[in-house]
Amino acid sequence: MRRGDSPAWRAAEPRLSVLIPFLRDDPTALLALLDRETPELQDAVEVVLLDDGTGDADLTARLEAVVADLALPVRLLSSPDNLGRSRGRNRLTAEARGRHWLFLDSDMRPDSPDFLQTWLALAKIDDPAVAFGGFSLDQAPHEPRTAVHRAMALRSDCTPGIERARQPEKHVFTSNLLVRRDVFEVEAFDADFAGWGWEDVEWGMRVARRWPIVHIDNPATHMGLDTVETLAAKYEQSAANFARVAAKHPEVVATYPSYRAARLIRRTPGHRLARPLFKAIAMLDVLPDPARAFSLRLYRAALYAEAV
């Protein structure tokens, strides 16, 4: 595992560790935004990055140069192999020195200039076991090719803290998640999850049995909206993970609309024949975005029907 540190890394004694994995992305823009808060953080925040097997020597060299110029304490890890979403984040925690860890995706952008200051104050004053800050699309570009994903995210994901708190374990995503060290030492991410999806929600289900999950409004924008084709591929990857979650937490998953839809589709004659039709409808650019989003949700439910 290759390491590169900023000048401030060695002497820092952080309270909060920001943990950022990435694969074939360049997190420079995110680092610049976080670094702007350095004067107000009083050396209490560090950043740990993990290049999870990109294998791009030029990107590594550029990032090492960027890290060397940052005021924040930053460590860049470059893994020769792809560890995956769960194992990669577990690996990041081994480098973290703070009492609290903020898992932050590389395609996120803080929505306020005091983003880290807000998290640091919460960690110091309330010392929460787990807290999720939410995410938005405020800074994400409006593009026709990602309009369906935008419609779906605005409907189900970009919700205020008071709404998320009604099902606290359901709205736990590693895009903007604060975790206390002792909690994670007991409940790490399940490394047996593979591909995309559900490993963070499943972690939230386990944690919610023992600790409260706080929901606040300190959002960051999700910049990485996907096309319908990419979303469909991710849903195809996630079906096995959904099955794993349903088997481990049947009483929780049974309350989810996606589970109920999957059960209904499974009982419908010919549901396997309808599945490619749902996907084909979602791909039709001539249809309104809400109709395409609805059909894509049906496609996801049809995939999950095989798991329930």
Coordinates of N, CA, C and O in Angstrom, one line a residue, residues 181-256:
R181 N -15.6 6.0 16.7 CA -14.6 4.9 16.6 C -15.1 3.6 17.3 O -15.0 2.5 16.8
D182 N -15.6 3.7 18.6 CA -15.9 2.5 19.3 C -17.1 1.8 18.7 O -17.2 0.6 18.9
V183 N -18.0 2.5 18.0 CA -19.1 1.8 17.4 C -18.6 1.0 16.2 O -18.9 -0.2 16.1
F184 N -17.7 1.6 15.4 CA -17.2 0.8 14.3 C -16.3 -0.3 14.7 O -16.2 -1.3 13.9
E185 N -15.6 -0.2 15.8 CA -14.8 -1.3 16.2 C -15.6 -2.6 16.6 O -15.1 -3.7 16.5
V186 N -16.9 -2.3 16.9 CA -17.8 -3.4 17.2 C -18.5 -3.9 15.9 O -18.7 -5.1 15.7
E187 N -19.0 -2.9 15.1 CA -19.7 -3.2 13.9 C -19.1 -2.5 12.7 O -19.3 -1.3 12.4
A188 N -18.2 -3.3 12.0 CA -17.6 -2.8 10.8 C -18.5 -3.2 9.6 O -19.5 -3.8 9.7
F189 N -18.2 -2.7 8.4 CA -18.9 -3.0 7.2 C -18.7 -4.5 6.9 O -17.6 -5.0 7.0
D190 N -19.7 -5.2 6.4 CA -19.7 -6.6 6.1 C -18.9 -6.7 4.8 O -19.3 -6.4 3.7
A191 N -17.7 -7.3 4.9 CA -16.8 -7.4 3.7 C -17.3 -8.5 2.7 O -16.7 -8.6 1.6
D192 N -18.3 -9.2 3.0 CA -18.8 -10.2 2.1 C -19.7 -9.6 1.0 O -20.1 -10.3 0.1
F193 N -20.1 -8.4 1.2 CA -20.9 -7.7 0.1 C -20.0 -7.5 -1.1 O -18.8 -7.1 -0.9
A194 N -20.5 -7.7 -2.3 CA -19.7 -7.5 -3.5 C -20.5 -6.6 -4.4 O -21.7 -6.6 -4.4
G195 N -19.8 -5.9 -5.3 CA -20.5 -5.1 -6.3 C -21.0 -3.8 -5.6 O -20.5 -3.3 -4.7
W196 N -22.2 -3.4 -6.1 CA -22.8 -2.1 -5.7 C -24.0 -2.3 -4.8 O -24.9 -3.1 -5.1
G197 N -24.1 -1.5 -3.8 CA -25.3 -1.3 -3.1 C -25.6 -2.1 -1.8 O -25.1 -3.3 -1.7
W198 N -26.2 -1.5 -0.8 CA -26.8 -2.1 0.3 C -25.9 -2.3 1.5 O -26.3 -2.6 2.6
E199 N -24.6 -2.3 1.3 CA -23.7 -2.6 2.4 C -23.8 -1.6 3.5 O -23.6 -1.9 4.7
D200 N -24.0 -0.3 3.1 CA -24.1 0.7 4.2 C -25.5 0.7 4.9 O -25.5 0.9 6.1
V201 N -26.5 0.4 4.1 CA -27.9 0.3 4.8 C -27.9 -0.9 5.7 O -28.4 -0.8 6.8
E202 N -27.3 -2.0 5.3 CA -27.3 -3.2 6.2 C -26.5 -2.9 7.4 O -26.8 -3.3 8.5
W203 N -25.4 -2.2 7.3 CA -24.6 -1.8 8.5 C -25.5 -0.9 9.4 O -25.5 -1.1 10.6
G204 N -26.3 0.0 8.8 CA -27.2 0.8 9.6 C -28.2 0.0 10.4 O -28.5 0.3 11.5
M205 N -28.7 -1.1 9.8 CA -29.6 -2.0 10.5 C -29.0 -2.6 11.7 O -29.6 -2.7 12.8
R206 N -27.8 -3.1 11.6 CA -27.1 -3.7 12.7 C -26.8 -2.7 13.8 O -27.0 -2.9 15.0
V207 N -26.3 -1.5 13.4 CA -26.0 -0.5 14.4 C -27.2 0.0 15.2 O -27.1 0.3 16.4
A208 N -28.3 0.1 14.4 CA -29.5 0.7 15.0 C -30.1 -0.1 16.2 O -30.8 0.3 17.0
R209 N -29.7 -1.4 16.2 CA -30.1 -2.3 17.3 C -29.4 -1.9 18.6 O -29.9 -2.3 19.7
R210 N -28.3 -1.2 18.6 CA -27.5 -1.0 19.8 C -27.2 0.5 20.1 O -27.0 0.9 21.2
W211 N -27.3 1.3 19.0 CA -27.0 2.8 19.2 C -28.0 3.6 18.5 O -28.5 3.2 17.4
P212 N -28.3 4.8 18.9 CA -29.2 5.7 18.2 C -28.5 6.3 17.0 O -27.2 6.5 17.0
I213 N -29.2 6.5 15.9 CA -28.7 7.1 14.7 C -29.3 8.4 14.5 O -30.5 8.6 14.4
V214 N -28.5 9.5 14.6 CA -28.9 10.9 14.5 C -29.0 11.3 13.1 O -28.1 11.0 12.3
H215 N -30.0 12.1 12.7 CA -30.1 12.7 11.4 C -30.1 14.2 11.5 O -30.9 14.8 12.2
I216 N -29.1 14.8 10.9 CA -29.0 16.3 10.9 C -29.1 16.8 9.5 O -29.0 16.1 8.5
D217 N -29.1 18.1 9.3 CA -29.1 18.8 8.0 C -27.8 19.5 7.8 O -27.6 20.7 8.2
N218 N -26.8 18.7 7.4 CA -25.5 19.3 7.0 C -25.1 18.6 5.7 O -24.2 17.8 5.6
P219 N -25.9 18.9 4.6 CA -25.8 18.1 3.4 C -24.6 18.4 2.5 O -23.9 19.5 2.6
A220 N -24.3 17.5 1.6 CA -23.4 17.7 0.5 C -24.1 17.2 -0.7 O -24.9 16.4 -0.7
T221 N -23.7 17.9 -1.8 CA -24.3 17.5 -3.1 C -23.6 16.3 -3.7 O -22.4 16.1 -3.7
H222 N -24.5 15.4 -4.2 CA -24.0 14.2 -5.0 C -23.9 14.6 -6.4 O -24.8 14.9 -7.1
M223 N -22.6 14.8 -6.8 CA -22.3 15.2 -8.2 C -22.4 14.1 -9.2 O -22.5 14.4 -10.4
G224 N -22.4 12.9 -8.8 CA -22.2 11.7 -9.7 C -23.5 11.1 -10.2 O -23.7 9.9 -10.0
L225 N -24.4 11.9 -10.7 CA -25.7 11.4 -11.2 C -25.4 10.5 -12.4 O -24.5 10.7 -13.2
D226 N -26.2 9.4 -12.6 CA -25.9 8.4 -13.6 C -27.0 8.4 -14.7 O -28.1 8.9 -14.5
T227 N -26.6 7.9 -15.8 CA -27.6 7.6 -16.9 C -28.5 6.5 -16.5 O -28.2 5.7 -15.6
V228 N -29.6 6.3 -17.3 CA -30.4 5.1 -17.0 C -29.7 3.8 -17.2 O -29.8 2.9 -16.5
E229 N -28.8 3.8 -18.3 CA -28.0 2.6 -18.5 C -27.1 2.2 -17.3 O -27.1 1.0 -16.9
T230 N -26.5 3.2 -16.8 CA -25.6 3.0 -15.6 C -26.4 2.6 -14.4 O -26.0 1.6 -13.7
L231 N -27.5 3.2 -14.2 CA -28.3 2.9 -13.0 C -28.8 1.4 -13.1 O -28.8 0.7 -12.1
A232 N -29.3 1.1 -14.3 CA -29.8 -0.3 -14.5 C -28.7 -1.3 -14.2 O -29.0 -2.4 -13.6
A233 N -27.5 -1.0 -14.7 CA -26.4 -1.9 -14.4 C -26.1 -2.0 -12.9 O -25.8 -3.1 -12.4
K234 N -26.2 -0.9 -12.2 CA -25.9 -1.0 -10.8 C -27.0 -1.8 -10.0 O -26.8 -2.5 -9.1
Y235 N -28.3 -1.6 -10.5 CA -29.4 -2.4 -9.9 C -29.1 -3.9 -10.1 O -29.4 -4.7 -9.2
E236 N -28.6 -4.2 -11.3 CA -28.4 -5.6 -11.6 C -27.3 -6.2 -10.6 O -27.4 -7.3 -10.2
Q237 N -26.3 -5.3 -10.4 CA -25.2 -5.7 -9.4 C -25.8 -5.9 -8.0 O -25.3 -6.7 -7.2
S238 N -26.8 -5.0 -7.7 CA -27.2 -5.0 -6.3 C -28.2 -6.0 -5.9 O -28.5 -6.2 -4.7
A239 N -28.7 -6.8 -6.8 CA -29.8 -7.8 -6.5 C -29.3 -8.8 -5.5 O -30.0 -9.1 -4.5
A240 N -28.1 -9.3 -5.7 CA -27.5 -10.3 -4.7 C -27.3 -9.7 -3.3 O -27.5 -10.3 -2.3
N241 N -26.9 -8.4 -3.3 CA -26.7 -7.7 -2.0 C -28.1 -7.5 -1.3 O -28.2 -7.6 -0.1
F242 N -29.1 -7.2 -2.1 CA -30.5 -7.1 -1.5 C -30.9 -8.4 -0.9 O -31.5 -8.4 0.2
A243 N -30.6 -9.5 -1.6 CA -31.0 -10.8 -1.1 C -30.3 -11.1 0.2 O -30.9 -11.6 1.2
R244 N -29.0 -10.6 0.3 CA -28.2 -10.8 1.5 C -28.9 -10.0 2.7 O -29.0 -10.5 3.8
V245 N -29.2 -8.8 2.4 CA -29.9 -8.0 3.5 C -31.2 -8.5 3.9 O -31.5 -8.6 5.1
A246 N -32.0 -9.0 2.9 CA -33.3 -9.5 3.2 C -33.2 -10.8 4.1 O -34.0 -11.0 5.0
A247 N -32.2 -11.6 3.8 CA -31.9 -12.8 4.6 C -31.5 -12.5 6.1 O -31.9 -13.2 7.0
K248 N -30.7 -11.4 6.2 CA -30.1 -11.1 7.5 C -31.1 -10.3 8.4 O -31.1 -10.3 9.6
H249 N -31.9 -9.4 7.7 CA -32.8 -8.5 8.4 C -34.2 -8.6 7.9 O -34.7 -7.6 7.4
P250 N -34.9 -9.7 7.9 CA -36.2 -9.8 7.2 C -37.2 -8.9 7.8 O -38.1 -8.4 7.0
E251 N -37.2 -8.7 9.1 CA -38.2 -7.9 9.7 C -38.1 -6.4 9.4 O -39.1 -5.7 9.3
V252 N -36.9 -6.0 9.1 CA -36.7 -4.6 8.7 C -37.0 -4.4 7.2 O -37.8 -3.5 6.8
V253 N -36.5 -5.3 6.4 CA -36.6 -5.2 4.9 C -38.1 -5.3 4.5 O -38.6 -4.7 3.6
A254 N -38.9 -6.0 5.3 CA -40.3 -6.2 5.0 C -41.1 -4.9 5.0 O -42.2 -4.8 4.5
T255 N -40.6 -3.9 5.7 CA -41.3 -2.6 5.8 C -40.9 -1.7 4.6 O -41.5 -0.7 4.4
Y256 N -40.0 -2.1 3.7 CA -39.5 -1.2 2.7 C -40.5 -1.3 1.4 O -40.8 -2.5 1.1

